[in-house]
Short mmCIF file of C-alpha atoms in Angstrom, two decimals:
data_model
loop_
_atom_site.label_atom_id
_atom_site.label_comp_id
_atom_site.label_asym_id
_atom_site.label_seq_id
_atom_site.Cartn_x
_atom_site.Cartn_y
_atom_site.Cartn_z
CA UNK A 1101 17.37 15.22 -58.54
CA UNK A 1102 18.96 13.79 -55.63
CA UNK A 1103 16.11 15.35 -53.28
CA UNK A 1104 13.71 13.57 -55.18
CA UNK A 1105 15.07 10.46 -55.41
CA UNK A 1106 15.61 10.46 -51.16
CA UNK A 1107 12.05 12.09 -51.14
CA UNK A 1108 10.03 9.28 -53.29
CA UNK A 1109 12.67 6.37 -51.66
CA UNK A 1110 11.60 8.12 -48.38
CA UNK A 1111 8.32 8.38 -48.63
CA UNK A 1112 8.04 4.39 -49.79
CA UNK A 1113 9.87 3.30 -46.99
CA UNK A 1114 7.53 4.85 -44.13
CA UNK A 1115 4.38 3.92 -45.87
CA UNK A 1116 5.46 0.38 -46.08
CA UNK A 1117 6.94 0.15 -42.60
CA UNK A 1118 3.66 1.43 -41.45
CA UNK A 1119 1.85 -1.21 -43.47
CA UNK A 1120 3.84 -3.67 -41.83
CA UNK A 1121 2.44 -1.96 -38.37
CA UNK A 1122 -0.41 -1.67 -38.85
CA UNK A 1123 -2.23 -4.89 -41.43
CA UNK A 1124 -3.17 -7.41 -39.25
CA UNK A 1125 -2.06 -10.56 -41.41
CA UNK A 1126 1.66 -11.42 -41.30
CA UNK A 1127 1.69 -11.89 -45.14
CA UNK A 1128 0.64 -8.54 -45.82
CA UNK A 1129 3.74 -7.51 -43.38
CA UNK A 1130 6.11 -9.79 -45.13
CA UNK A 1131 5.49 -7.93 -48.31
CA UNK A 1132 5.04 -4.79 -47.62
CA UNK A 1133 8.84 -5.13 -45.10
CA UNK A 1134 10.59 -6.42 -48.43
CA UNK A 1135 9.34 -2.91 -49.55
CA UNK A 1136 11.03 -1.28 -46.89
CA UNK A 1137 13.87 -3.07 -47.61
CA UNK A 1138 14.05 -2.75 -51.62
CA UNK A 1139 13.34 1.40 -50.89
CA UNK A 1140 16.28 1.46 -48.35
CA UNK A 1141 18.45 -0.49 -50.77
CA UNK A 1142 18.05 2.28 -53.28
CA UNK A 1143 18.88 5.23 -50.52
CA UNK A 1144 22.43 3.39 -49.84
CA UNK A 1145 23.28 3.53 -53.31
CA UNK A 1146 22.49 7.14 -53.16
CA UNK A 1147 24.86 6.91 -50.05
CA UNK A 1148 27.26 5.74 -52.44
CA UNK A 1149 27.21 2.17 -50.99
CA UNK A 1150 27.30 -0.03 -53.93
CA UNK A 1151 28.31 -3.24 -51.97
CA UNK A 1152 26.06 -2.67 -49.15
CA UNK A 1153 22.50 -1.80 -51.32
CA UNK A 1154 23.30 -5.15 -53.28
CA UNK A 1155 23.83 -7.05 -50.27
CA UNK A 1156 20.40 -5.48 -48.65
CA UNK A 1157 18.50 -6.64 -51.77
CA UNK A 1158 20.34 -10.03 -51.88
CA UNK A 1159 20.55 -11.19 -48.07
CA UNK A 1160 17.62 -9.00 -46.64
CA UNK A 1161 14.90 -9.21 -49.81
CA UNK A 1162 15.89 -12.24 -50.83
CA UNK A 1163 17.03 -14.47 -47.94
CA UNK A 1164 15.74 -13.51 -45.14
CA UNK A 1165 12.19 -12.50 -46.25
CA UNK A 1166 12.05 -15.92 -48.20
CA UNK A 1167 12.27 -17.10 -45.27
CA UNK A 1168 9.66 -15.27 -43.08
CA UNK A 1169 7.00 -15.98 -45.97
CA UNK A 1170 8.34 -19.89 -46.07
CA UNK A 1171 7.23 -20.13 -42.60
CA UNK A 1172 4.51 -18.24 -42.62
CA UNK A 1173 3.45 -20.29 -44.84
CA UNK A 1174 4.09 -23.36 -43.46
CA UNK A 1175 2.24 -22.40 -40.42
CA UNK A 1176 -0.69 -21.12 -42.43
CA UNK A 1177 -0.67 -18.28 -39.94
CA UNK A 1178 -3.79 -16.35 -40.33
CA UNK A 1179 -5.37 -12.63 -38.94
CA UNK A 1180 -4.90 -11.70 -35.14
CA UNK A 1181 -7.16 -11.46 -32.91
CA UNK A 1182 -7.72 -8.31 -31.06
CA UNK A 1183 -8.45 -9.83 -27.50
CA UNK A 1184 -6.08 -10.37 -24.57
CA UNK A 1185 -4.27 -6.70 -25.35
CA UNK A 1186 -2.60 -5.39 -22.29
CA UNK A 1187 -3.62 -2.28 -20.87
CA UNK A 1188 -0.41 -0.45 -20.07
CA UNK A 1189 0.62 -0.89 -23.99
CA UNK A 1190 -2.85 0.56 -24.94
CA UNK A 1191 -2.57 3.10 -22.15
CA UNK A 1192 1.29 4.02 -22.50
CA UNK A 1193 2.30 2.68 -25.66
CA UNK A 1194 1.55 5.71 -27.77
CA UNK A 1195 2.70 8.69 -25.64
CA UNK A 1196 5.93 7.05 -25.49
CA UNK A 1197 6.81 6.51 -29.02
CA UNK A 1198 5.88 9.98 -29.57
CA UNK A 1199 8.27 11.10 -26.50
CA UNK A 1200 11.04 8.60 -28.34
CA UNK A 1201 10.30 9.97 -31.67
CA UNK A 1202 10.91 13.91 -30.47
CA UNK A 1203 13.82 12.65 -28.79
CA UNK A 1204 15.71 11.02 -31.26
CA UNK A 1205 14.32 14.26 -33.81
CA UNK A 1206 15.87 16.68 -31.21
CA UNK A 1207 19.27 14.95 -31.06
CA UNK A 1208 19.63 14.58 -35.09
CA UNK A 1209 18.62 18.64 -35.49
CA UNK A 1210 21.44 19.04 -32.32
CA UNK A 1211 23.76 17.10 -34.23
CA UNK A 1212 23.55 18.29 -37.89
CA UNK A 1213 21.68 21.81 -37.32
CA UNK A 1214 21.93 22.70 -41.12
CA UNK A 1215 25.43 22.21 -42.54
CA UNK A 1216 26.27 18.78 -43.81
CA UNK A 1217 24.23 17.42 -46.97
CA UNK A 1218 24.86 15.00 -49.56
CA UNK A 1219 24.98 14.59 -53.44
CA UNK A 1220 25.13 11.50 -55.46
CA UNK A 1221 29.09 10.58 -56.14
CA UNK A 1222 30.14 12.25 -52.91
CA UNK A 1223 31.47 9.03 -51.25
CA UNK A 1224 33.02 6.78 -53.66
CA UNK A 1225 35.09 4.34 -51.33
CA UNK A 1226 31.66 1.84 -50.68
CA UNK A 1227 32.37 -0.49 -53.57
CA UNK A 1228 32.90 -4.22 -53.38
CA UNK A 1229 36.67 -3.49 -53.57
CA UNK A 1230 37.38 -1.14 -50.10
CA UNK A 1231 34.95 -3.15 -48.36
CA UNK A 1232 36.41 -6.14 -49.22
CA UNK A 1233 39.93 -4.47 -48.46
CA UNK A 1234 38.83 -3.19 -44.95
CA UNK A 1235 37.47 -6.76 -43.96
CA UNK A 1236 40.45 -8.55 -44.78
CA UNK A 1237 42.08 -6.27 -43.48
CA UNK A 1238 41.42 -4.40 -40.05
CA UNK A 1239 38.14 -6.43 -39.48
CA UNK A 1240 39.34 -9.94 -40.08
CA UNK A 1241 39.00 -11.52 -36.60
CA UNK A 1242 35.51 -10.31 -36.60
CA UNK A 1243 34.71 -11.57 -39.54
CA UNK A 1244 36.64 -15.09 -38.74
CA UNK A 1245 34.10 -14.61 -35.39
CA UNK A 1246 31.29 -14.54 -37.48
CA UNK A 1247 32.10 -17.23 -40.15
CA UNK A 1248 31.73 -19.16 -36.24
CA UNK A 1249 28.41 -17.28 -35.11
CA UNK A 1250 26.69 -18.81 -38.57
CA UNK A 1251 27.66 -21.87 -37.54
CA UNK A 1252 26.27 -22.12 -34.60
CA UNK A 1253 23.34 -20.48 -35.72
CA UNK A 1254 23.17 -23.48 -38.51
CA UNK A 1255 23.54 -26.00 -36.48
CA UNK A 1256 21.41 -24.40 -33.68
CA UNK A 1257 18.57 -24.03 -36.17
CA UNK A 1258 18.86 -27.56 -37.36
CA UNK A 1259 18.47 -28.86 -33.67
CA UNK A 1260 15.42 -27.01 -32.97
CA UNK A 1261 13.47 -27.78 -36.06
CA UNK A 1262 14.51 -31.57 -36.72
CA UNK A 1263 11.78 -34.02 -35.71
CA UNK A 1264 12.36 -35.71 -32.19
CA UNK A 1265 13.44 -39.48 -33.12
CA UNK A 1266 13.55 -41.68 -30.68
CA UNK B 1333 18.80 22.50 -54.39
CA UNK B 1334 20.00 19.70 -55.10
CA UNK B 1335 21.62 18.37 -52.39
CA UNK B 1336 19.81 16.30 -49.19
CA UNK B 1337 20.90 17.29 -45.83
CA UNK B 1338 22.42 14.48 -43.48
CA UNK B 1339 19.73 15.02 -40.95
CA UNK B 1340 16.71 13.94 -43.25
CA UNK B 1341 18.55 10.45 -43.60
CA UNK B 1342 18.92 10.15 -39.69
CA UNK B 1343 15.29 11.60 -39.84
CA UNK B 1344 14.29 8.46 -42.14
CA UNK B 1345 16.04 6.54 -39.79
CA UNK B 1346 14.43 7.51 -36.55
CA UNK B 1347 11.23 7.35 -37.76
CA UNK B 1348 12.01 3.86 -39.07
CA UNK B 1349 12.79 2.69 -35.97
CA UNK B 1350 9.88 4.45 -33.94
CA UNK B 1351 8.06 2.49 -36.42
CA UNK B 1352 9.40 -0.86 -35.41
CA UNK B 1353 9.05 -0.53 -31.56
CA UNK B 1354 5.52 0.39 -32.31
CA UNK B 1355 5.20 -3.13 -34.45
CA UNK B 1356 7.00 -4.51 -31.31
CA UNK B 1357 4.84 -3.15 -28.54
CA UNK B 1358 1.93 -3.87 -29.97
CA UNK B 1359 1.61 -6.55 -32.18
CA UNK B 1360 0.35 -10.16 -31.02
CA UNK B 1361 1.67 -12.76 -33.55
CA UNK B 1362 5.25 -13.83 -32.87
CA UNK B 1363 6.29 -13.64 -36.58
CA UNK B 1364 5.18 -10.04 -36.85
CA UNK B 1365 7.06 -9.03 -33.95
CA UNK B 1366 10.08 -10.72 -35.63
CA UNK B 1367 9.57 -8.36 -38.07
CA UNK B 1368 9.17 -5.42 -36.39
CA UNK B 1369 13.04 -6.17 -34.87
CA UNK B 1370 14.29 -6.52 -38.39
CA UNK B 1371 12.82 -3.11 -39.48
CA UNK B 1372 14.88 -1.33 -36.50
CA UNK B 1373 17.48 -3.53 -37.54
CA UNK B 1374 17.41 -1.73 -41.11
CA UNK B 1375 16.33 1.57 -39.58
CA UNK B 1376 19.98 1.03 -37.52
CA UNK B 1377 21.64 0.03 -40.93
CA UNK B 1378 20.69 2.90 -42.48
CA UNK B 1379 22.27 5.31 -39.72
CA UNK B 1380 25.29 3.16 -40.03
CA UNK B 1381 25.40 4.13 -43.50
CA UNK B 1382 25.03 7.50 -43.34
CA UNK B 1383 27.39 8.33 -40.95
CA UNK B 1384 29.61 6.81 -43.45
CA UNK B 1385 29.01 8.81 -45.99
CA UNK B 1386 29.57 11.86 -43.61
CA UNK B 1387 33.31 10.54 -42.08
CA UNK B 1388 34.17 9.64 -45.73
CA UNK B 1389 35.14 5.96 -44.21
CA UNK B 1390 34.06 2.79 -45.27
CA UNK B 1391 33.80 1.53 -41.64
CA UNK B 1392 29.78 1.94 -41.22
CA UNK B 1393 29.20 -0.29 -44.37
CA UNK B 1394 31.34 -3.03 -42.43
CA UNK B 1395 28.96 -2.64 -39.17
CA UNK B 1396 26.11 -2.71 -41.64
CA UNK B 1397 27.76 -5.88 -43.20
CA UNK B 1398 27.91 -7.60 -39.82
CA UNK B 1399 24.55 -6.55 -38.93
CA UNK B 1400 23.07 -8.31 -41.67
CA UNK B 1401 25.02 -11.60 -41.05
CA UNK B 1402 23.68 -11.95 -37.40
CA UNK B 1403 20.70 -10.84 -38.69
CA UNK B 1404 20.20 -13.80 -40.89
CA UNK B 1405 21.42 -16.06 -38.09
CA UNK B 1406 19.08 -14.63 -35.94
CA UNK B 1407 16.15 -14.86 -38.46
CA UNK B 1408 17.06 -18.78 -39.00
CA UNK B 1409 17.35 -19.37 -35.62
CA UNK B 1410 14.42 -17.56 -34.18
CA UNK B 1411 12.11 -18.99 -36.98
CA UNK B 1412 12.87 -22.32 -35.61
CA UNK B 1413 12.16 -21.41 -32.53
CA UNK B 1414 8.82 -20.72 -33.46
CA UNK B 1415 8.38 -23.70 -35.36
CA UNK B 1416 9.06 -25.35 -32.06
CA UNK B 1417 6.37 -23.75 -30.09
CA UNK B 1418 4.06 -23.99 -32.90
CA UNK B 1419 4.06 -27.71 -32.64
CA UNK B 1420 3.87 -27.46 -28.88
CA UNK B 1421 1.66 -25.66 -28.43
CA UNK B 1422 -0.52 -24.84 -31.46
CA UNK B 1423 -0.38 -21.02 -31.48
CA UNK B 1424 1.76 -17.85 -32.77
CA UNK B 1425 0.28 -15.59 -29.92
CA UNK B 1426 3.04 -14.26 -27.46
CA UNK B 1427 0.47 -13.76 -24.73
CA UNK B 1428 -0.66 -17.65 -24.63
CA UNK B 1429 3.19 -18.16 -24.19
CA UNK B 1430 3.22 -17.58 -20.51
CA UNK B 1431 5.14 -20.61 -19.18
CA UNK B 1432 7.10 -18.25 -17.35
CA UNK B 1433 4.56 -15.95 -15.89
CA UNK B 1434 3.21 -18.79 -13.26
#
């Protein structure tokens, strides 16, 4: 059951993320990324991270994608054109994923050759309560840093996008 | 067999993130190359997670947690970024934004 689930979730995930590769207007890659997102929201909780997969669907699906779309709308951005591609990206670009793909394949089979595997309910300390626990706790000046980094980012964002009066 | 080996979920996650660099390197409009970072981003989460679930510690989620927080400031800044160059300069190609390059 569980290999299913990770095999249907899986599968979802890398046809959407190439979707978003691949379709050349940014709407089609706003959707089809908030299907990356929803699939990998469903592989946490099969992680076991209940706090996590509702924060991906809440912050990443809902948030942040709202966002993308909002201004992709607002700059009625349309298709790309093809022109003006450089050549060393056309030339190089596709040998080298493939030598960074095989690379990061190699070092996962070096790392976990055939041992370690999971099951649903293996890992049950990812609910709202321990993480809430751990980032009072041991993580609170990061988090304190971070209440500060959305600030700025606020802020920062307001300055940039405000019309210039004079 | 019914359990899922660790190494298909770092698998997932590789190929996730070969994914976005490919979006990165070769995409022209700005916003879609914002959106190929946020798929490593998740590709990166998604490790995060896993290794989690292997330790038996609920440290990765907190990374994860953090990752999405800068994640969102990143996304609000960097969109109004491009709002900003939009109205300068009335396009959403990276290669006609070359002030650098001369």
């Amino acid at each position: 059951m569980d290999v299913i689930l990770f095999l249907i979730f899986a599968i979802i995930a890398v046809v959407c993320a190439i979707n978003v590769v691949v379709q050349t207007h940014p709407i089609s890659s706003a959707i089809s990324l908030v299907g990356v997102m929803g699939s990998l929201a469903v592989l946490y909780l099969l992680l076991g991270a209940e706090f996590i997969a509702a924060a991906q669907v809440i912050v990443y699906a809902g948030a942040i994608m709202v966002l993308f779309v909002f201004v992709i709308m607002l700059l009625n951005a349309g298709a790309e054109s093809k022109k003006g591609r450089s050549f060393m990206v056309q030339l190089l670009g596709v040998p080298l994923l493939i030598g960074l793909l095989v690379l990061l394949g190699w070092f996962v089979q070096r790392l976990y050759p055939a041992g370690a595997s999971m099951h649903f309910g293996g890992f049950q300390g990812g609910t709202a309560r321990d993480v809430g626990r751990a980032l009072f706790g041991p993580y609170l000046l990061p988090f304190e840093v971070t209440s500060i980094l959305v600030l700025i980012a606020i802020v920062g964002a307001i300055v940039l996008a405000r019309k210039e009066m004079d | 067999m019914s359990e899922v080996p660790i190494a298909w979920f770092l698998t997932l996650s590789a190929v996730l993130f070969a994914l976005g660099v490919a979006g990165f390197l070769f995409r022209r409009n700005i916003i879609t190359v914002f959106m190929s970072i946020e798929l490593m981003l998740n590709a990166v989460n998604l490790s995060f997670v896993t290794f989690s679930y292997q330790l038996k510690q609920v440290n990765g989620h907190l990374f994860t947690f953090f990752v999405m927080v800068v994640a969102a400031a990143e996304a609000a800044v960097g969109l109004a970024i491009i709002l900003t160059i939009y109205k300068n300069r009335g396009t959403l190609n990276i290669d006609e934004v070359d002030s650098l390059k001369n």
